[in-house]
Coordinates of C-alpha atoms in Angstrom, one line a residue:
M1 CA 20.4 9.4 -16.9
A2 CA 22.9 8.1 -19.6
Q3 CA 24.8 11.3 -19.9
R4 CA 25.5 11.0 -15.5
S5 CA 26.2 7.4 -15.7
A6 CA 29.3 8.4 -18.9
H7 CA 30.7 11.2 -16.7
Q8 CA 30.8 9.0 -13.3
V9 CA 32.9 7.0 -15.2
I10 CA 36.0 10.1 -15.7
N11 CA 35.1 10.9 -11.6
T12 CA 35.6 7.3 -10.8
Y13 CA 38.6 6.7 -12.8
S14 CA 40.7 9.9 -13.1
S15 CA 40.2 12.9 -10.8
S16 CA 42.9 14.8 -13.0
F17 CA 40.8 14.4 -16.3
G18 CA 37.8 15.3 -14.3
L19 CA 39.1 18.3 -13.2
A20 CA 40.8 19.4 -16.3
T21 CA 37.2 18.5 -18.2
A22 CA 35.5 21.0 -15.5
L23 CA 36.8 23.8 -17.1
L24 CA 35.3 23.1 -20.5
S25 CA 32.3 24.9 -22.2
P26 CA 29.1 22.8 -20.8
A27 CA 28.7 21.1 -24.3
I28 CA 32.3 20.0 -25.0
K29 CA 32.4 19.0 -22.1
S30 CA 29.5 16.9 -21.7
D31 CA 30.8 15.4 -25.4
I32 CA 34.4 14.8 -23.8
R33 CA 32.9 12.8 -20.7
N34 CA 30.8 10.8 -23.0
L35 CA 34.2 9.6 -25.1
Y36 CA 36.1 9.2 -22.6
A37 CA 33.5 6.7 -20.7
M38 CA 33.8 4.1 -23.7
V39 CA 37.6 4.6 -23.7
R40 CA 37.9 3.6 -20.5
I41 CA 35.2 0.5 -20.5
A42 CA 37.7 -1.0 -23.6
D43 CA 40.4 -0.5 -21.6
E44 CA 39.2 -2.4 -18.3
I45 CA 38.8 -5.2 -20.5
V46 CA 42.4 -5.6 -21.6
D47 CA 44.0 -3.9 -18.2
G48 CA 42.7 -7.2 -16.1
S49 CA 39.1 -6.1 -14.6
A50 CA 37.8 -8.7 -17.0
R51 CA 40.3 -11.7 -16.0
Q52 CA 39.5 -10.4 -11.8
A53 CA 35.7 -10.8 -12.7
G54 CA 36.3 -14.7 -14.4
V55 CA 36.5 -14.2 -17.6
R56 CA 39.1 -16.7 -19.2
D57 CA 41.8 -15.1 -21.1
E58 CA 40.6 -16.7 -24.4
D59 CA 37.2 -14.6 -23.9
I60 CA 38.7 -11.6 -23.3
A61 CA 39.7 -11.5 -27.3
T62 CA 36.0 -11.8 -27.9
L63 CA 34.7 -9.3 -25.8
L64 CA 36.8 -6.5 -27.0
D65 CA 36.0 -7.6 -30.7
N66 CA 32.3 -7.6 -29.2
Y67 CA 32.0 -4.1 -27.9
E68 CA 33.8 -2.7 -31.1
R69 CA 31.3 -3.4 -32.9
A70 CA 29.1 -2.4 -30.7
V71 CA 31.1 1.3 -30.2
I72 CA 31.4 1.7 -34.6
A73 CA 27.7 0.5 -34.6
A74 CA 26.3 3.1 -32.0
P75 CA 25.8 6.0 -33.9
A76 CA 23.3 4.7 -36.4
S77 CA 20.8 3.7 -33.3
R78 CA 19.3 6.6 -31.2
F79 CA 18.7 4.2 -28.5
H80 CA 20.9 1.6 -26.7
V81 CA 20.2 -0.2 -23.1
D82 CA 24.1 0.1 -22.1
P83 CA 24.0 4.3 -21.0
V84 CA 27.7 4.7 -20.9
L85 CA 27.3 3.4 -25.4
H86 CA 24.0 5.9 -25.6
A87 CA 25.9 8.8 -24.7
Y88 CA 28.7 8.3 -26.8
A89 CA 26.7 7.2 -29.4
G90 CA 24.7 10.8 -29.6
T91 CA 28.4 12.1 -29.2
A92 CA 29.5 10.5 -32.2
R93 CA 26.9 11.9 -34.2
R94 CA 27.2 15.3 -33.3
C95 CA 30.8 15.6 -33.4
G96 CA 31.6 13.2 -36.5
I97 CA 33.8 11.3 -35.0
R98 CA 35.1 8.8 -37.7
T99 CA 35.1 5.1 -37.4
D100 CA 38.6 4.5 -38.8
D101 CA 40.0 6.3 -35.7
V102 CA 37.7 4.4 -33.2
R103 CA 39.3 1.5 -35.1
A104 CA 42.5 2.3 -34.5
F105 CA 42.0 2.8 -30.9
F106 CA 40.8 -0.7 -30.7
R107 CA 43.5 -1.9 -32.7
S108 CA 46.0 -0.6 -29.9
M109 CA 43.2 -1.9 -27.4
R110 CA 43.9 -5.8 -29.2
T111 CA 48.1 -5.5 -29.1
D112 CA 47.8 -5.8 -24.9
L113 CA 46.7 -9.0 -25.3
S114 CA 49.2 -10.7 -27.4
H115 CA 52.1 -8.5 -27.0
N116 CA 54.5 -7.9 -23.5
E117 CA 57.1 -6.1 -25.3
H118 CA 57.4 -4.0 -28.0
S119 CA 59.8 -2.4 -30.5
D120 CA 60.0 1.0 -31.8
N121 CA 57.2 0.9 -34.4
S122 CA 55.3 -1.1 -33.1
L123 CA 55.1 1.4 -29.8
D124 CA 54.8 4.4 -32.5
D125 CA 51.8 2.2 -33.5
Y126 CA 50.1 1.5 -30.2
I127 CA 50.8 5.1 -28.6
Y128 CA 49.1 6.1 -32.7
G129 CA 46.0 4.4 -31.8
S130 CA 45.5 4.3 -27.8
A131 CA 46.6 8.0 -27.0
E132 CA 46.8 10.3 -30.3
V133 CA 43.8 9.5 -32.3
I134 CA 41.9 10.0 -28.9
G135 CA 43.2 13.7 -29.1
V136 CA 42.2 14.1 -32.7
M137 CA 38.6 12.5 -31.7
C138 CA 38.8 15.5 -28.9
V139 CA 39.3 18.0 -31.5
D140 CA 36.4 17.0 -33.5
I141 CA 34.3 17.8 -30.8
F142 CA 35.9 20.7 -29.9
L143 CA 35.2 22.2 -33.2
A144 CA 31.7 20.8 -33.6
G145 CA 29.7 22.8 -35.1
R146 CA 32.5 25.2 -36.1
Q147 CA 34.1 25.8 -39.7
V148 CA 37.8 26.1 -39.3
T149 CA 41.1 25.9 -42.6
P150 CA 42.6 22.7 -43.5
D151 CA 45.7 24.4 -42.7
L152 CA 44.1 25.1 -38.7
R153 CA 42.8 21.8 -38.4
E154 CA 46.2 20.2 -38.9
Q155 CA 47.7 22.4 -36.7
M156 CA 44.7 21.0 -33.7
D157 CA 45.4 17.8 -35.2
I158 CA 49.0 17.8 -34.6
G159 CA 48.9 19.6 -31.3
A160 CA 46.4 17.0 -30.3
R161 CA 48.6 14.2 -31.1
S162 CA 51.4 15.3 -30.1
L163 CA 49.6 15.9 -26.2
G164 CA 47.9 12.4 -26.3
A165 CA 50.9 10.9 -27.1
A166 CA 52.8 12.7 -24.0
F167 CA 49.8 11.7 -21.9
Q168 CA 50.6 7.7 -22.3
K169 CA 54.4 8.2 -21.9
I170 CA 54.4 9.4 -18.9
N171 CA 51.8 7.1 -17.6
F172 CA 53.9 4.4 -19.0
L173 CA 56.5 5.7 -16.7
R174 CA 54.4 6.2 -13.8
D175 CA 52.4 2.8 -14.2
Y176 CA 56.0 1.1 -14.6
A177 CA 55.7 -0.9 -11.5
E178 CA 52.2 -2.2 -12.0
D179 CA 52.3 -2.7 -16.0
T180 CA 56.0 -5.1 -15.5
Q181 CA 54.8 -6.6 -12.4
E182 CA 51.4 -7.4 -12.5
L183 CA 50.6 -6.7 -16.0
G184 CA 53.7 -8.2 -17.6
R185 CA 54.3 -5.7 -20.2
V186 CA 56.9 -3.5 -20.8
Y187 CA 56.3 -0.5 -23.1
F188 CA 60.0 0.5 -23.9
P189 CA 62.2 -1.1 -26.3
A190 CA 65.2 0.1 -24.4
C191 CA 63.9 -1.5 -21.2
A192 CA 63.0 -4.8 -22.5
V193 CA 66.4 -6.0 -21.4
E194 CA 68.2 -3.8 -17.9
G195 CA 64.8 -2.4 -16.9
L196 CA 64.1 1.2 -16.5
T197 CA 67.4 2.8 -15.6
D198 CA 68.4 6.4 -14.8
G199 CA 69.4 6.9 -18.1
T200 CA 66.9 5.2 -19.9
K201 CA 64.3 8.1 -17.8
K202 CA 66.3 10.8 -18.6
Q203 CA 66.0 10.2 -22.6
I204 CA 61.8 9.3 -22.1
V205 CA 61.7 12.2 -20.1
A206 CA 63.0 14.5 -22.4
D207 CA 60.7 12.8 -25.3
I208 CA 58.0 13.8 -23.4
R209 CA 59.1 17.4 -22.7
D210 CA 59.1 17.7 -26.4
D211 CA 55.7 16.4 -26.9
L212 CA 54.1 18.9 -24.3
T213 CA 56.1 21.4 -26.3
R214 CA 54.9 20.8 -29.3
A215 CA 51.4 20.2 -28.2
R216 CA 51.8 24.1 -26.2
T217 CA 51.7 25.7 -29.8
A218 CA 48.2 24.5 -30.9
I219 CA 46.6 25.4 -27.7
P220 CA 45.8 29.0 -28.5
L221 CA 44.6 28.1 -31.7
L222 CA 42.1 25.9 -29.9
P223 CA 38.2 27.7 -29.4
L224 CA 38.1 29.3 -25.8
G225 CA 35.4 26.4 -24.6
A226 CA 38.4 23.7 -24.7
R227 CA 41.3 25.9 -24.2
M228 CA 41.0 26.0 -20.8
G229 CA 40.4 22.4 -19.9
V230 CA 42.9 21.6 -22.5
L231 CA 45.7 23.8 -20.7
A232 CA 45.0 22.5 -17.6
A233 CA 45.8 18.6 -18.5
T234 CA 48.5 20.0 -19.9
K235 CA 49.6 21.4 -16.5
L236 CA 48.9 18.9 -14.5
F237 CA 50.8 16.1 -17.0
E238 CA 53.7 18.8 -17.3
N239 CA 53.8 18.4 -13.0
L240 CA 53.8 15.1 -13.5
T241 CA 56.5 14.9 -15.6
D242 CA 58.9 16.8 -13.0
K243 CA 57.8 14.6 -10.5
V244 CA 58.9 11.4 -12.4
D245 CA 62.4 13.1 -13.4
S246 CA 62.9 14.0 -9.8
R247 CA 62.2 10.7 -8.9
S248 CA 65.0 7.6 -9.3
A249 CA 64.0 5.2 -11.7
A250 CA 64.1 2.8 -8.9
A251 CA 61.8 4.4 -7.2
L252 CA 59.5 3.6 -10.4
H253 CA 59.7 0.6 -10.2
R254 CA 58.7 0.5 -6.4
R255 CA 55.4 2.1 -6.8
R256 CA 52.9 5.1 -9.0
I257 CA 53.8 8.5 -9.1
R258 CA 50.9 10.6 -7.7
I259 CA 50.0 14.6 -7.5
S260 CA 48.1 15.2 -4.4
A261 CA 44.7 16.9 -4.3
P262 CA 45.8 20.3 -2.9
H263 CA 48.4 20.3 -5.5
K264 CA 46.2 19.9 -8.4
M265 CA 43.6 22.2 -7.5
W266 CA 46.7 24.9 -7.6
I267 CA 47.5 23.6 -11.0
T268 CA 44.3 24.0 -11.8
A269 CA 43.8 27.4 -10.8
Q270 CA 47.4 28.0 -12.4
A271 CA 45.6 26.8 -15.6
I272 CA 42.7 29.6 -15.5
G273 CA 44.7 32.4 -14.7
E274 CA 46.8 31.4 -18.1
A275 CA 43.8 30.7 -20.1
L276 CA 42.5 34.1 -19.0
W277 CA 45.6 35.8 -19.7
M278 CA 46.1 34.0 -23.5
S279 CA 42.6 34.8 -24.3
L280 CA 43.6 38.5 -23.3
F281 CA 47.0 38.8 -24.5
G282 CA 47.3 36.4 -26.9

């Protein structure tokens, strides 16, 4: 029941990641979805659901603090009344998810409660905690029960951090209208004065493409059970980057950019073919 509850979270919130995780091996798929469920709930605390439920702004920070303590303590207990925490705790124990990485993630979530704009340094710190360490946790899951050299692990971590950073930046662009108009947040420092312009968008997209290129170099290093799913997620976000790149900045001010369901299925099928080719021919 706990596993199914955690899996339902990803199916509800992200069809793209839901498709990508379907291509993972069964054990990896289950643990990735358990991790996603915990992360998603923390994100919902700071991104409006708590306020919509009537929680006062001054109490949201307390909610987040309490949830962080529960998540950090979860692996030490074999039973939880919260099914998502129960599922996550098993994953954290099996895969060796590190407390420091969890704390870094919650630091970034806490930033959303107090910072509406970022400097270059604070944005780097935010992306590290909100996305890059999630990539590192995913590598923990991919390698559970496996031994790799420190050099190989470092290469995988670099790729995972780059992919997480790319995902976060493209989501900032596609969610620009909601973030600025509903949440009052401006993540990119270059947008703080004039808003998102075509020139700024071009620079950000180029940065995202660099991250994706760096991430792709690590995909062949991943275990076979993880490779196809990671490649599918990468290709989905590459396509999303292309769509954002083809739109004007003014269009991003108005609405969120999406990929249609049939197109997602086509991209996923392409990822399966590319992953098989990669496995056969390197």
